């Protein structure tokens, strides 16, 4: 049984990954919230309980886990020390702790960066199928990024890329929306979703998304040129408003002669669950059959 796991700062999603004639799909799944400010043993126990809901006690498992960084992904060791969550796991082999609790071999568990897993999932079974040069961005509280060239998908780490007076994440995450709306219009919002409410001033909303769309285009410009990107796939909660800002992104790039295909994720939150299992899936079937 192949199981995909997507772990965040306060949640865990687990699903059985099924392979059939039509490709890859999700079977039995379970989701839960987890307090990652608690001790290491409690966090591991909470994660294991959700995994067992899907595995139903089986030890014939191949588990792919999408996890935010920093992490030693090859060895499954947490390097998260300053993000405020999962601190109790710092320096520990999460792979070994999970394997011990699930009574399986550590070799049955694989870790992948969450943004990388997102793009791998889209390339395997989503919007990225058929492309050989793809860029993936997850827009949310933070900025996740990954690049796909030929058969290789890697974390692009663009969140720390120098941009304007700071780094990319300063301008392409939720915090930018909150700060911009507060500064320009003296309005406090809780998140991007507020801007899409029919009760919110649509003129202001349009201005905000126009600014964000142009900013995204400005940021993308050098990378699209350098990487010769064929497709950009967007994920994360901010991408749910993509129809409101992508026209401005496309206009910005078009002014420089760039006609880039930009698409919202086909798989959504399921992409990381599938992508985290890429290595196991490729051992099971021919990638051309996916």
mmCIF file of C-alpha atoms in Angstrom:
data_model
loop_
_atom_site.group_PDB
_atom_site.id
_atom_site.type_symbol
_atom_site.label_atom_id
_atom_site.label_comp_id
_atom_site.label_asym_id
_atom_site.label_seq_id
_atom_site.Cartn_x
_atom_site.Cartn_y
_atom_site.Cartn_z
ATOM 1 C CA UNK A 1 0.000 0.000 0.000
ATOM 2 C CA UNK A 2 1.307 3.429 -0.983
ATOM 3 C CA UNK A 3 0.330 6.224 1.397
ATOM 4 C CA UNK A 4 0.783 9.946 0.834
ATOM 5 C CA UNK A 5 1.139 12.287 3.805
ATOM 6 C CA UNK A 6 1.053 16.094 3.795
ATOM 7 C CA UNK A 7 2.187 17.677 7.054
ATOM 8 C CA UNK A 8 1.942 21.363 7.915
ATOM 9 C CA UNK A 9 2.428 23.437 11.020
ATOM 10 C CA UNK A 10 -1.017 22.602 12.356
ATOM 11 C CA UNK A 11 -2.452 19.847 10.178
ATOM 12 C CA UNK A 12 -1.872 16.424 8.670
ATOM 13 C CA UNK A 13 -3.572 14.915 5.622
ATOM 14 C CA UNK A 14 -3.137 11.243 4.746
ATOM 15 C CA UNK A 15 -4.419 9.310 1.739
ATOM 16 C CA UNK A 16 -3.994 5.942 0.090
ATOM 17 C CA UNK A 17 -2.526 6.404 -3.399
ATOM 18 C CA UNK A 18 -4.197 4.153 -5.957
ATOM 19 C CA UNK A 19 -2.861 3.168 -9.372
ATOM 20 C CA UNK A 20 -5.246 2.081 -12.125
ATOM 21 C CA UNK A 21 -5.670 2.157 -15.894
ATOM 22 C CA UNK A 22 -6.585 5.840 -15.901
ATOM 23 C CA UNK A 23 -3.611 6.923 -13.777
ATOM 24 C CA UNK A 24 -3.164 7.885 -10.142
ATOM 25 C CA UNK A 25 -6.004 8.671 -7.741
ATOM 26 C CA UNK A 26 -6.699 8.906 -4.022
ATOM 27 C CA UNK A 27 -8.462 6.237 -2.025
ATOM 28 C CA UNK A 28 -9.173 6.151 1.684
ATOM 29 C CA UNK A 29 -8.081 9.365 3.412
ATOM 30 C CA UNK A 30 -7.989 11.076 6.793
ATOM 31 C CA UNK A 31 -7.300 14.631 7.950
ATOM 32 C CA UNK A 32 -6.764 16.135 11.372
ATOM 33 C CA UNK A 33 -5.365 19.158 13.168
ATOM 34 C CA UNK A 34 -2.239 18.677 15.271
ATOM 35 C CA UNK A 35 -0.761 20.874 17.984
ATOM 36 C CA UNK A 36 2.896 20.920 16.912
ATOM 37 C CA UNK A 37 3.868 23.064 19.886
ATOM 38 C CA UNK A 38 3.620 19.967 22.098
ATOM 39 C CA UNK A 39 6.374 17.469 22.886
ATOM 40 C CA UNK A 40 8.024 15.266 20.267
ATOM 41 C CA UNK A 41 6.371 12.015 21.391
ATOM 42 C CA UNK A 42 2.912 13.598 21.392
ATOM 43 C CA UNK A 43 3.385 15.010 17.881
ATOM 44 C CA UNK A 44 4.583 11.651 16.552
ATOM 45 C CA UNK A 45 1.695 9.830 18.227
ATOM 46 C CA UNK A 46 -0.853 12.225 16.724
ATOM 47 C CA UNK A 47 0.632 11.798 13.240
ATOM 48 C CA UNK A 48 0.792 8.014 13.578
ATOM 49 C CA UNK A 49 -2.852 7.816 14.667
ATOM 50 C CA UNK A 50 -3.971 9.564 11.468
ATOM 51 C CA UNK A 51 -1.703 7.404 9.293
ATOM 52 C CA UNK A 52 -3.161 4.280 10.912
ATOM 53 C CA UNK A 53 -6.683 5.424 10.033
ATOM 54 C CA UNK A 54 -5.668 4.948 6.410
ATOM 55 C CA UNK A 55 -3.227 2.019 6.698
ATOM 56 C CA UNK A 56 -5.580 0.070 9.000
ATOM 57 C CA UNK A 57 -2.697 -1.658 10.707
ATOM 58 C CA UNK A 58 -0.936 -2.885 7.570
ATOM 59 C CA UNK A 59 2.862 -3.013 7.650
ATOM 60 C CA UNK A 60 3.176 -3.502 3.904
ATOM 61 C CA UNK A 61 3.523 0.218 3.443
ATOM 62 C CA UNK A 62 5.392 2.752 1.344
ATOM 63 C CA UNK A 63 4.873 6.168 2.909
ATOM 64 C CA UNK A 64 5.736 9.422 1.135
ATOM 65 C CA UNK A 65 5.695 12.504 3.365
ATOM 66 C CA UNK A 66 5.535 16.128 2.173
ATOM 67 C CA UNK A 67 7.053 18.328 4.865
ATOM 68 C CA UNK A 68 7.967 22.024 5.094
ATOM 69 C CA UNK A 69 11.631 22.854 5.607
ATOM 70 C CA UNK A 70 14.232 23.211 6.707
ATOM 71 C CA UNK A 71 14.719 19.448 6.779
ATOM 72 C CA UNK A 72 17.320 16.818 6.046
ATOM 73 C CA UNK A 73 14.912 15.119 3.680
ATOM 74 C CA UNK A 74 17.139 12.173 2.790
ATOM 75 C CA UNK A 75 17.488 11.114 6.408
ATOM 76 C CA UNK A 76 14.161 12.457 7.657
ATOM 77 C CA UNK A 77 15.738 14.697 10.291
ATOM 78 C CA UNK A 78 13.963 17.900 11.336
ATOM 79 C CA UNK A 79 16.010 21.098 11.160
ATOM 80 C CA UNK A 80 13.078 23.333 12.109
ATOM 81 C CA UNK A 81 14.139 25.427 15.089
ATOM 82 C CA UNK A 82 12.847 28.982 14.670
ATOM 83 C CA UNK A 83 9.509 28.705 12.886
ATOM 84 C CA UNK A 84 7.534 28.412 16.127
ATOM 85 C CA UNK A 85 6.132 24.964 15.380
ATOM 86 C CA UNK A 86 7.626 21.463 15.616
ATOM 87 C CA UNK A 87 10.485 22.860 17.723
ATOM 88 C CA UNK A 88 10.503 19.757 19.913
ATOM 89 C CA UNK A 89 11.445 17.659 16.861
ATOM 90 C CA UNK A 90 14.567 19.670 16.066
ATOM 91 C CA UNK A 91 17.554 17.402 15.417
ATOM 92 C CA UNK A 92 15.495 14.224 15.722
ATOM 93 C CA UNK A 93 15.093 11.557 13.058
ATOM 94 C CA UNK A 94 11.371 11.843 12.448
ATOM 95 C CA UNK A 95 11.723 9.033 9.923
ATOM 96 C CA UNK A 96 13.019 6.628 12.577
ATOM 97 C CA UNK A 97 10.464 7.747 15.163
ATOM 98 C CA UNK A 98 7.582 7.190 12.752
ATOM 99 C CA UNK A 99 8.991 3.858 11.583
ATOM 100 C CA UNK A 100 9.323 2.637 15.162
ATOM 101 C CA UNK A 101 5.757 3.639 16.043
ATOM 102 C CA UNK A 102 4.337 2.114 12.854
ATOM 103 C CA UNK A 103 6.521 -1.004 13.290
ATOM 104 C CA UNK A 104 8.004 -0.727 9.798
ATOM 105 C CA UNK A 105 11.465 -0.139 8.347
ATOM 106 C CA UNK A 106 12.711 3.451 7.911
ATOM 107 C CA UNK A 107 13.348 2.467 4.276
ATOM 108 C CA UNK A 108 9.580 2.350 3.814
ATOM 109 C CA UNK A 109 9.347 6.098 4.475
ATOM 110 C CA UNK A 110 10.444 8.922 2.170
ATOM 111 C CA UNK A 111 10.475 12.675 2.882
ATOM 112 C CA UNK A 112 10.055 15.456 0.302
ATOM 113 C CA UNK A 113 9.927 19.241 0.551
ATOM 114 C CA UNK A 114 6.265 20.301 0.434
ATOM 115 C CA UNK A 115 6.612 22.683 -2.536
ATOM 116 C CA UNK A 116 8.616 20.056 -4.406
ATOM 117 C CA UNK A 117 5.947 17.447 -3.637
ATOM 118 C CA UNK A 118 3.262 19.814 -4.939
ATOM 119 C CA UNK A 119 4.942 20.184 -8.321
ATOM 120 C CA UNK A 120 5.808 16.479 -8.528
ATOM 121 C CA UNK A 121 2.133 15.684 -8.052
ATOM 122 C CA UNK A 122 1.078 18.112 -10.771
ATOM 123 C CA UNK A 123 3.706 16.712 -13.152
ATOM 124 C CA UNK A 124 2.680 13.116 -12.436
ATOM 125 C CA UNK A 125 -1.081 13.455 -12.483
ATOM 126 C CA UNK A 126 -2.140 17.071 -12.863
ATOM 127 C CA UNK A 127 -1.650 20.244 -14.840
ATOM 128 C CA UNK A 128 2.034 19.550 -15.532
ATOM 129 C CA UNK A 129 1.541 16.315 -17.465
ATOM 130 C CA UNK A 130 3.213 16.476 -20.872
ATOM 131 C CA UNK A 131 5.498 19.407 -20.041
ATOM 132 C CA UNK A 132 9.276 19.121 -19.667
ATOM 133 C CA UNK A 133 10.029 22.523 -18.150
ATOM 134 C CA UNK A 134 7.709 23.699 -15.401
ATOM 135 C CA UNK A 135 7.777 26.107 -12.474
ATOM 136 C CA UNK A 136 5.519 25.609 -9.468
ATOM 137 C CA UNK A 137 4.638 28.259 -6.889
ATOM 138 C CA UNK A 138 2.545 27.784 -3.765
ATOM 139 C CA UNK A 139 1.167 31.118 -2.612
ATOM 140 C CA UNK A 140 -0.019 31.265 0.974
ATOM 141 C CA UNK A 141 1.343 32.283 4.350
ATOM 142 C CA UNK A 142 4.755 31.719 2.782
ATOM 143 C CA UNK A 143 6.079 31.268 -0.737
ATOM 144 C CA UNK A 144 6.905 27.747 -1.869
ATOM 145 C CA UNK A 145 8.619 27.057 -5.177
ATOM 146 C CA UNK A 146 9.925 24.160 -7.240
ATOM 147 C CA UNK A 147 11.291 23.655 -10.733
ATOM 148 C CA UNK A 148 10.793 20.723 -13.077
ATOM 149 C CA UNK A 149 13.285 20.201 -15.895
ATOM 150 C CA UNK A 150 13.081 16.951 -17.879
ATOM 151 C CA UNK A 151 12.666 14.194 -15.256
ATOM 152 C CA UNK A 152 13.948 16.154 -12.258
ATOM 153 C CA UNK A 153 11.881 18.206 -9.790
ATOM 154 C CA UNK A 154 13.707 20.218 -7.129
ATOM 155 C CA UNK A 155 12.894 22.769 -4.453
ATOM 156 C CA UNK A 156 13.748 26.158 -5.996
ATOM 157 C CA UNK A 157 14.003 28.020 -2.649
ATOM 158 C CA UNK A 158 12.828 31.224 -4.318
ATOM 159 C CA UNK A 159 11.226 32.506 -1.130
ATOM 160 C CA UNK A 160 14.573 33.969 -0.080
ATOM 161 C CA UNK A 161 15.395 35.384 -3.532
ATOM 162 C CA UNK A 162 16.353 39.086 -3.362
ATOM 163 C CA UNK A 163 13.447 41.189 -4.624
ATOM 164 C CA UNK A 164 12.886 44.945 -4.437
ATOM 165 C CA UNK A 165 13.709 46.078 -0.893
ATOM 166 C CA UNK A 166 13.632 42.596 0.612
ATOM 167 C CA UNK A 167 13.032 39.015 -0.431
ATOM 168 C CA UNK A 168 10.345 37.441 -2.610
ATOM 169 C CA UNK A 169 8.230 36.166 0.286
ATOM 170 C CA UNK A 170 7.825 39.744 1.563
ATOM 171 C CA UNK A 171 5.796 40.561 -1.550
ATOM 172 C CA UNK A 172 4.152 37.282 -2.542
ATOM 173 C CA UNK A 173 2.652 35.957 0.687
ATOM 174 C CA UNK A 174 -0.390 36.684 2.839
ATOM 175 C CA UNK A 175 1.524 39.215 4.949
ATOM 176 C CA UNK A 176 1.952 41.468 1.910
ATOM 177 C CA UNK A 177 -1.825 41.678 1.394
ATOM 178 C CA UNK A 178 -2.431 42.526 5.050
ATOM 179 C CA UNK A 179 0.291 45.177 5.065
ATOM 180 C CA UNK A 180 -0.631 46.734 1.719
ATOM 181 C CA UNK A 181 -4.348 47.049 2.512
ATOM 182 C CA UNK A 182 -3.563 48.500 5.943
ATOM 183 C CA UNK A 183 -1.052 51.017 4.582
ATOM 184 C CA UNK A 184 -2.909 52.136 1.449
ATOM 185 C CA UNK A 185 -6.519 52.018 2.644
ATOM 186 C CA UNK A 186 -6.309 51.907 6.467
ATOM 187 C CA UNK A 187 -8.311 48.690 6.484
ATOM 188 C CA UNK A 188 -7.498 45.577 8.494
ATOM 189 C CA UNK A 189 -8.157 42.233 6.835
ATOM 190 C CA UNK A 190 -7.615 38.739 8.204
ATOM 191 C CA UNK A 191 -6.586 37.183 4.915
ATOM 192 C CA UNK A 192 -6.871 37.252 1.140
ATOM 193 C CA UNK A 193 -10.305 35.644 1.329
ATOM 194 C CA UNK A 194 -11.679 38.889 2.794
ATOM 195 C CA UNK A 195 -10.854 40.668 -0.466
ATOM 196 C CA UNK A 196 -13.033 38.265 -2.454
ATOM 197 C CA UNK A 197 -16.098 38.793 -0.266
ATOM 198 C CA UNK A 198 -19.053 40.478 -2.029
ATOM 199 C CA UNK A 199 -19.268 42.763 1.013
ATOM 200 C CA UNK A 200 -15.736 44.124 0.496
ATOM 201 C CA UNK A 201 -15.218 47.314 -1.546
ATOM 202 C CA UNK A 202 -14.666 45.942 -5.048
ATOM 203 C CA UNK A 203 -12.710 48.994 -6.216
ATOM 204 C CA UNK A 204 -10.178 48.460 -3.454
ATOM 205 C CA UNK A 205 -10.093 44.721 -4.081
ATOM 206 C CA UNK A 206 -9.365 45.308 -7.772
ATOM 207 C CA UNK A 207 -6.527 47.711 -6.944
ATOM 208 C CA UNK A 208 -4.961 45.239 -4.523
ATOM 209 C CA UNK A 209 -5.085 42.296 -6.920
ATOM 210 C CA UNK A 210 -3.803 44.459 -9.771
ATOM 211 C CA UNK A 211 -0.777 45.429 -7.684
ATOM 212 C CA UNK A 212 -0.186 41.824 -6.640
ATOM 213 C CA UNK A 213 -0.554 40.532 -10.198
ATOM 214 C CA UNK A 214 1.968 43.014 -11.546
ATOM 215 C CA UNK A 215 4.333 42.226 -8.682
ATOM 216 C CA UNK A 216 4.114 38.519 -9.458
ATOM 217 C CA UNK A 217 4.900 39.233 -13.104
ATOM 218 C CA UNK A 218 7.890 41.370 -12.168
ATOM 219 C CA UNK A 219 9.204 38.628 -9.912
ATOM 220 C CA UNK A 220 8.695 35.868 -12.470
ATOM 221 C CA UNK A 221 10.260 37.695 -15.412
ATOM 222 C CA UNK A 222 13.966 36.835 -14.880
ATOM 223 C CA UNK A 223 13.287 33.228 -13.861
ATOM 224 C CA UNK A 224 10.994 32.489 -16.786
ATOM 225 C CA UNK A 225 13.664 33.824 -19.159
ATOM 226 C CA UNK A 226 16.520 31.975 -17.477
ATOM 227 C CA UNK A 227 14.711 28.657 -17.051
ATOM 228 C CA UNK A 228 12.846 28.822 -20.384
ATOM 229 C CA UNK A 229 9.700 27.879 -18.499
ATOM 230 C CA UNK A 230 6.830 26.393 -20.505
ATOM 231 C CA UNK A 231 4.254 26.326 -17.721
ATOM 232 C CA UNK A 232 3.705 27.922 -14.320
ATOM 233 C CA UNK A 233 1.445 25.999 -11.932
ATOM 234 C CA UNK A 234 0.008 27.892 -8.966
ATOM 235 C CA UNK A 235 -1.075 26.320 -5.697
ATOM 236 C CA UNK A 236 -1.759 27.532 -2.163
ATOM 237 C CA UNK A 237 -4.766 29.415 -0.809
ATOM 238 C CA UNK A 238 -3.940 32.678 -2.609
ATOM 239 C CA UNK A 239 -4.201 30.837 -5.936
ATOM 240 C CA UNK A 240 -7.946 30.499 -5.278
ATOM 241 C CA UNK A 241 -8.142 34.173 -6.276
ATOM 242 C CA UNK A 242 -5.972 33.664 -9.365
ATOM 243 C CA UNK A 243 -8.681 34.839 -11.763
ATOM 244 C CA UNK A 244 -8.496 38.241 -10.057
ATOM 245 C CA UNK A 245 -4.736 38.799 -10.360
ATOM 246 C CA UNK A 246 -3.440 36.618 -13.208
ATOM 247 C CA UNK A 247 -4.688 38.934 -15.984
ATOM 248 C CA UNK A 248 -2.298 41.587 -14.637
ATOM 249 C CA UNK A 249 0.533 39.065 -14.387
ATOM 250 C CA UNK A 250 -0.011 38.007 -17.980
ATOM 251 C CA UNK A 251 -0.173 41.638 -19.139
ATOM 252 C CA UNK A 252 3.115 42.414 -17.402
ATOM 253 C CA UNK A 253 4.888 39.473 -19.019
ATOM 254 C CA UNK A 254 3.290 40.100 -22.417
ATOM 255 C CA UNK A 255 4.733 43.612 -22.433
ATOM 256 C CA UNK A 256 8.153 41.929 -22.484
ATOM 257 C CA UNK A 257 7.182 39.484 -25.200
ATOM 258 C CA UNK A 258 6.637 36.546 -22.853
ATOM 259 C CA UNK A 259 3.563 34.390 -23.436
ATOM 260 C CA UNK A 260 3.721 32.024 -20.486
ATOM 261 C CA UNK A 261 0.998 29.497 -19.741
ATOM 262 C CA UNK A 262 -0.036 30.085 -16.116
ATOM 263 C CA UNK A 263 -2.516 27.611 -14.653
ATOM 264 C CA UNK A 264 -4.072 27.006 -11.273
ATOM 265 C CA UNK A 265 -3.303 23.586 -9.817
ATOM 266 C CA UNK A 266 -5.540 20.809 -11.112
ATOM 267 C CA UNK A 267 -5.090 18.632 -8.026
ATOM 268 C CA UNK A 268 -5.142 21.322 -5.346
ATOM 269 C CA UNK A 269 -4.154 20.055 -1.917
ATOM 270 C CA UNK A 270 -4.026 16.489 -3.265
ATOM 271 C CA UNK A 271 -0.963 17.311 -5.387
ATOM 272 C CA UNK A 272 1.479 17.087 -2.476
ATOM 273 C CA UNK A 273 -0.007 13.763 -1.329
ATOM 274 C CA UNK A 274 0.676 12.237 -4.739
ATOM 275 C CA UNK A 275 4.001 13.990 -5.321
ATOM 276 C CA UNK A 276 5.421 12.884 -1.977
ATOM 277 C CA UNK A 277 5.100 9.307 -3.227
ATOM 278 C CA UNK A 278 6.825 9.900 -6.578
ATOM 279 C CA UNK A 279 9.774 7.602 -5.867
ATOM 280 C CA UNK A 280 7.471 4.737 -4.842
ATOM 281 C CA UNK A 281 5.144 5.314 -7.793
ATOM 282 C CA UNK A 282 8.001 5.250 -10.283
ATOM 283 C CA UNK A 283 9.190 1.942 -8.852
ATOM 284 C CA UNK A 284 5.699 0.535 -9.326
ATOM 285 C CA UNK A 285 4.771 1.673 -12.832
ATOM 286 C CA UNK A 286 6.221 3.259 -15.932
ATOM 287 C CA UNK A 287 5.933 7.089 -15.659
ATOM 288 C CA UNK A 288 4.477 7.122 -19.186
ATOM 289 C CA UNK A 289 1.489 5.204 -17.873
ATOM 290 C CA UNK A 290 0.684 7.761 -15.202
#
